[in-house]
GROMACS .gro file of N, CA and C in nm:
model
  267
    1MET      N    1  14.117  -0.212  -3.492
    1MET     CA    2  14.049  -0.164  -3.548
    1MET      C    3  13.999  -0.251  -3.669
    2GLY      N    4  13.844  -0.286  -3.668
    2GLY     CA    5  13.787  -0.360  -3.796
    2GLY      C    6  13.668  -0.316  -3.786
    3ILE      N    7  13.574  -0.412  -3.883
    3ILE     CA    8  13.446  -0.397  -3.956
    3ILE      C    9  13.375  -0.517  -3.905
    4ALA      N   10  13.283  -0.517  -3.852
    4ALA     CA   11  13.135  -0.654  -3.828
    4ALA      C   12  13.030  -0.633  -3.953
    5ASP      N   13  13.041  -0.724  -4.058
    5ASP     CA   14  12.922  -0.725  -4.122
    5ASP      C   15  12.893  -0.883  -4.209
    6VAL      N   16  12.769  -0.932  -4.204
    6VAL     CA   17  12.701  -1.022  -4.233
    6VAL      C   18  12.771  -1.046  -4.363
    7ASN      N   19  12.807  -0.977  -4.437
    7ASN     CA   20  12.857  -0.974  -4.581
    7ASN      C   21  12.996  -0.973  -4.616
    8SER      N   22  13.089  -1.027  -4.480
    8SER     CA   23  13.237  -1.028  -4.427
    8SER      C   24  13.313  -1.026  -4.578
    9GLN      N   25  13.286  -1.112  -4.667
    9GLN     CA   26  13.361  -1.148  -4.773
    9GLN      C   27  13.373  -1.030  -4.873
   10GLU      N   28  13.293  -0.994  -4.911
   10GLU     CA   29  13.236  -0.852  -4.972
   10GLU      C   30  13.294  -0.758  -4.907
   11VAL      N   31  13.281  -0.726  -4.827
   11VAL     CA   32  13.378  -0.590  -4.744
   11VAL      C   33  13.490  -0.636  -4.712
   12GLN      N   34  13.512  -0.712  -4.729
   12GLN     CA   35  13.693  -0.757  -4.691
   12GLN      C   36  13.747  -0.687  -4.848
   13LYS      N   37  13.712  -0.748  -4.959
   13LYS     CA   38  13.706  -0.665  -5.047
   13LYS      C   39  13.758  -0.543  -5.091
   14SER      N   40  13.659  -0.468  -5.029
   14SER     CA   41  13.667  -0.327  -5.034
   14SER      C   42  13.751  -0.268  -4.930
   15PHE      N   43  13.779  -0.317  -4.839
   15PHE     CA   44  13.900  -0.268  -4.716
   15PHE      C   45  14.004  -0.400  -4.687
   16PRO      N   46  14.069  -0.398  -4.771
   16PRO     CA   47  14.202  -0.490  -4.760
   16PRO      C   48  14.300  -0.442  -4.659
   17GLY      N   49  14.352  -0.495  -4.567
   17GLY     CA   50  14.417  -0.503  -4.425
   17GLY      C   51  14.378  -0.485  -4.304
   18ILE      N   52  14.239  -0.453  -4.333
   18ILE     CA   53  14.123  -0.436  -4.227
   18ILE      C   54  14.082  -0.564  -4.172
   19ARG      N   55  14.032  -0.619  -4.073
   19ARG     CA   56  13.962  -0.698  -4.041
   19ARG      C   57  13.863  -0.705  -4.022
   20VAL      N   58  13.772  -0.788  -4.115
   20VAL     CA   59  13.624  -0.797  -4.126
   20VAL      C   60  13.560  -0.905  -4.055
   21HIS      N   61  13.479  -0.877  -3.954
   21HIS     CA   62  13.432  -0.990  -3.898
   21HIS      C   63  13.281  -1.044  -3.943
   22SER      N   64  13.262  -1.148  -3.921
   22SER     CA   65  13.134  -1.196  -3.996
   22SER      C   66  12.987  -1.188  -3.874
   23SER      N   67  13.035  -1.148  -3.741
   23SER     CA   68  12.940  -1.063  -3.650
   23SER      C   69  12.985  -0.984  -3.566
   24VAL      N   70  12.847  -0.920  -3.496
   24VAL     CA   71  12.921  -0.788  -3.424
   24VAL      C   72  13.004  -0.877  -3.301
   25GLY      N   73  12.933  -0.989  -3.253
   25GLY     CA   74  13.010  -1.028  -3.109
   25GLY      C   75  13.152  -1.062  -3.116
   26ASP      N   76  13.149  -1.144  -3.252
   26ASP     CA   77  13.368  -1.136  -3.319
   26ASP      C   78  13.407  -1.041  -3.267
   27LEU      N   79  13.372  -0.954  -3.330
   27LEU     CA   80  13.413  -0.817  -3.329
   27LEU      C   81  13.436  -0.748  -3.159
   28LEU      N   82  13.348  -0.760  -3.107
   28LEU     CA   83  13.313  -0.698  -2.954
   28LEU      C   84  13.432  -0.808  -2.889
   29ASP      N   85  13.432  -0.927  -2.883
   29ASP     CA   86  13.542  -1.037  -2.849
   29ASP      C   87  13.679  -1.010  -2.915
   30LYS      N   88  13.655  -0.903  -2.963
   30LYS     CA   89  13.826  -0.844  -2.976
   30LYS      C   90  13.863  -0.734  -2.878
   31ARG      N   91  13.769  -0.693  -2.791
   31ARG     CA   92  13.807  -0.578  -2.706
   31ARG      C   93  13.866  -0.427  -2.759
   32PRO      N   94  13.765  -0.378  -2.856
   32PRO     CA   95  13.801  -0.290  -2.911
   32PRO      C   96  13.791  -0.162  -2.817
   33ASP      N   97  13.874  -0.065  -2.818
   33ASP     CA   98  13.861   0.071  -2.725
   33ASP      C   99  13.706   0.142  -2.738
   34ALA      N  100  13.646   0.141  -2.882
   34ALA     CA  101  13.531   0.208  -2.918
   34ALA      C  102  13.448   0.168  -3.037
   35VAL      N  103  13.328   0.159  -3.020
   35VAL     CA  104  13.323   0.121  -3.169
   35VAL      C  105  13.192   0.219  -3.239
   36ILE      N  106  13.168   0.236  -3.323
   36ILE     CA  107  13.044   0.330  -3.408
   36ILE      C  108  12.941   0.217  -3.469
   37ILE      N  109  12.826   0.258  -3.429
   37ILE     CA  110  12.704   0.172  -3.451
   37ILE      C  111  12.637   0.202  -3.551
   38ALA      N  112  12.661   0.184  -3.738
   38ALA     CA  113  12.578   0.261  -3.811
   38ALA      C  114  12.503   0.128  -3.846
   39LEU      N  115  12.397   0.080  -3.793
   39LEU     CA  116  12.311  -0.063  -3.857
   39LEU      C  117  12.168  -0.006  -3.846
   40PRO      N  118  12.065  -0.103  -3.925
   40PRO     CA  119  11.950  -0.049  -3.921
   40PRO      C  120  11.907  -0.018  -3.766
   41ASN      N  121  11.800   0.038  -3.785
   41ASN     CA  122  11.766   0.155  -3.646
   41ASN      C  123  11.713   0.055  -3.539
   42GLN      N  124  11.652  -0.051  -3.582
   42GLN     CA  125  11.562  -0.166  -3.499
   42GLN      C  126  11.733  -0.253  -3.426
   43GLU      N  127  11.837  -0.240  -3.489
   43GLU     CA  128  11.970  -0.318  -3.420
   43GLU      C  129  11.994  -0.228  -3.324
   44HIS      N  130  12.029  -0.120  -3.325
   44HIS     CA  131  12.084   0.008  -3.232
   44HIS      C  132  12.094  -0.068  -3.097
   45ALA      N  133  11.977  -0.048  -3.067
   45ALA     CA  134  11.959  -0.112  -2.882
   45ALA      C  135  12.021  -0.213  -2.845
   46LYS      N  136  12.008  -0.308  -2.907
   46LYS     CA  137  12.059  -0.449  -2.877
   46LYS      C  138  12.233  -0.439  -2.869
   47VAL      N  139  12.273  -0.368  -3.004
   47VAL     CA  140  12.427  -0.351  -3.011
   47VAL      C  141  12.500  -0.242  -2.911
   48GLY      N  142  12.429  -0.179  -2.866
   48GLY     CA  143  12.477  -0.078  -2.764
   48GLY      C  144  12.479  -0.107  -2.635
   49ILE      N  145  12.379  -0.212  -2.564
   49ILE     CA  146  12.338  -0.246  -2.484
   49ILE      C  147  12.466  -0.381  -2.482
   50GLU      N  148  12.485  -0.451  -2.552
   50GLU     CA  149  12.586  -0.523  -2.548
   50GLU      C  150  12.711  -0.465  -2.528
   51CYS      N  151  12.751  -0.340  -2.607
   51CYS     CA  152  12.898  -0.270  -2.575
   51CYS      C  153  12.865  -0.191  -2.414
   52ALA      N  154  12.740  -0.197  -2.395
   52ALA     CA  155  12.775  -0.119  -2.234
   52ALA      C  156  12.788  -0.268  -2.166
   53ARG      N  157  12.760  -0.389  -2.178
   53ARG     CA  158  12.771  -0.485  -2.071
   53ARG      C  159  12.935  -0.523  -2.112
   54ARG      N  160  12.973  -0.506  -2.159
   54ARG     CA  161  13.085  -0.550  -2.234
   54ARG      C  162  13.213  -0.456  -2.196
   55GLY      N  163  13.152  -0.323  -2.130
   55GLY     CA  164  13.211  -0.193  -2.079
   55GLY      C  165  13.294  -0.120  -2.199
   56ILE      N  166  13.233  -0.134  -2.336
   56ILE     CA  167  13.287  -0.038  -2.452
   56ILE      C  168  13.221   0.056  -2.495
   57SER      N  169  13.296   0.216  -2.498
   57SER     CA  170  13.216   0.301  -2.530
   57SER      C  171  13.146   0.259  -2.675
   58PHE      N  172  13.049   0.356  -2.746
   58PHE     CA  173  12.999   0.393  -2.858
   58PHE      C  174  12.953   0.503  -2.887
   59LEU      N  175  12.970   0.511  -3.015
   59LEU     CA  176  12.929   0.631  -3.095
   59LEU      C  177  12.827   0.600  -3.177
   60MET      N  178  12.673   0.578  -3.141
   60MET     CA  179  12.532   0.541  -3.256
   60MET      C  180  12.500   0.622  -3.371
   61GLU      N  181  12.472   0.651  -3.456
   61GLU     CA  182  12.394   0.707  -3.550
   61GLU      C  183  12.256   0.700  -3.517
   62LYS      N  184  12.184   0.830  -3.532
   62LYS     CA  185  12.099   0.840  -3.514
   62LYS      C  186  11.951   0.768  -3.605
   63PRO      N  187  11.881   0.730  -3.540
   63PRO     CA  188  11.773   0.766  -3.465
   63PRO      C  189  11.860   0.637  -3.360
   64VAL      N  190  11.853   0.697  -3.212
   64VAL     CA  191  11.926   0.582  -3.107
   64VAL      C  192  11.831   0.436  -3.158
   65THR      N  193  11.704   0.434  -3.170
   65THR     CA  194  11.655   0.329  -3.163
   65THR      C  195  11.463   0.366  -3.236
   66ASP      N  196  11.414   0.230  -3.259
   66ASP     CA  197  11.330   0.286  -3.350
   66ASP      C  198  11.200   0.192  -3.227
   67LYS      N  199  11.238   0.195  -3.083
   67LYS     CA  200  11.124   0.179  -2.996
   67LYS      C  201  11.162   0.264  -2.875
   68MET      N  202  11.043   0.305  -2.784
   68MET     CA  203  11.104   0.359  -2.690
   68MET      C  204  11.172   0.254  -2.529
   69GLU      N  205  11.055   0.151  -2.565
   69GLU     CA  206  11.111   0.051  -2.475
   69GLU      C  207  11.282   0.045  -2.465
   70ALA      N  208  11.319  -0.014  -2.615
   70ALA     CA  209  11.435  -0.056  -2.635
   70ALA      C  210  11.527   0.089  -2.580
   71ALA      N  211  11.494   0.185  -2.619
   71ALA     CA  212  11.572   0.317  -2.575
   71ALA      C  213  11.587   0.335  -2.459
   72MET      N  214  11.465   0.323  -2.346
   72MET     CA  215  11.499   0.285  -2.223
   72MET      C  216  11.607   0.178  -2.147
   73GLU      N  217  11.593   0.059  -2.232
   73GLU     CA  218  11.668  -0.029  -2.178
   73GLU      C  219  11.828  -0.035  -2.186
   74LEU      N  220  11.809   0.086  -2.315
   74LEU     CA  221  11.985   0.126  -2.350
   74LEU      C  222  12.024   0.234  -2.274
   75ILE      N  223  11.955   0.295  -2.215
   75ILE     CA  224  11.987   0.402  -2.132
   75ILE      C  225  12.035   0.325  -1.965
   76ALA      N  226  11.959   0.230  -1.911
   76ALA     CA  227  11.967   0.201  -1.821
   76ALA      C  228  12.088   0.116  -1.816
   77ALA      N  229  12.145   0.022  -1.919
   77ALA     CA  230  12.256  -0.078  -1.940
   77ALA      C  231  12.369   0.079  -1.944
   78VAL      N  232  12.378   0.203  -1.992
   78VAL     CA  233  12.481   0.255  -2.006
   78VAL      C  234  12.492   0.307  -1.880
   79LYS      N  235  12.372   0.361  -1.801
   79LYS     CA  236  12.420   0.411  -1.678
   79LYS      C  237  12.482   0.288  -1.570
   80LEU      N  238  12.418   0.197  -1.585
   80LEU     CA  239  12.505   0.079  -1.516
   80LEU      C  240  12.657   0.110  -1.560
   81SER      N  241  12.657   0.079  -1.676
   81SER     CA  242  12.820   0.070  -1.680
   81SER      C  243  12.897   0.148  -1.712
   82GLY      N  244  12.867   0.271  -1.724
   82GLY     CA  245  12.952   0.402  -1.712
   82GLY      C  246  13.025   0.417  -1.805
   83VAL      N  247  12.990   0.326  -1.939
   83VAL     CA  248  13.053   0.351  -2.098
   83VAL      C  249  13.044   0.492  -2.122
   84LYS      N  250  13.132   0.574  -2.161
   84LYS     CA  251  13.131   0.677  -2.281
   84LYS      C  252  13.024   0.673  -2.433
   85THR      N  253  12.920   0.744  -2.417
   85THR     CA  254  12.830   0.723  -2.538
   85THR      C  255  12.824   0.857  -2.600
   86LEU      N  256  12.763   0.838  -2.734
   86LEU     CA  257  12.755   0.947  -2.807
   86LEU      C  258  12.668   0.942  -2.908
   87VAL      N  259  12.615   0.999  -2.954
   87VAL     CA  260  12.480   0.993  -3.083
   87VAL      C  261  12.511   1.112  -3.188
   88GLY      N  262  12.551   1.022  -3.306
   88GLY     CA  263  12.573   1.110  -3.394
   88GLY      C  264  12.493   1.132  -3.521
   89HIS      N  265  12.489   1.231  -3.609
   89HIS     CA  266  12.419   1.260  -3.710
   89HIS      C  267  12.493   1.301  -3.800
   0.00000   0.00000   0.00000
């Protein structure tokens, strides 16, 4: 289990005992079984696509993304990878 946040030192204080990474890429390098994507809307697709490329299933908070083009890229990456996805709200 882990958390990725650009304010990793501050977040670490709130969650002692849980590994906090300073970037999403660093967290994904640890090969988690799945991730929850709860970022600013414009970042959702980018992280979802990266998860799909790495074969990591994910739950994404709504909305899926802020642009239709990004949503289409995300759908294509998920279909290609076969990862499990869910949109929550």
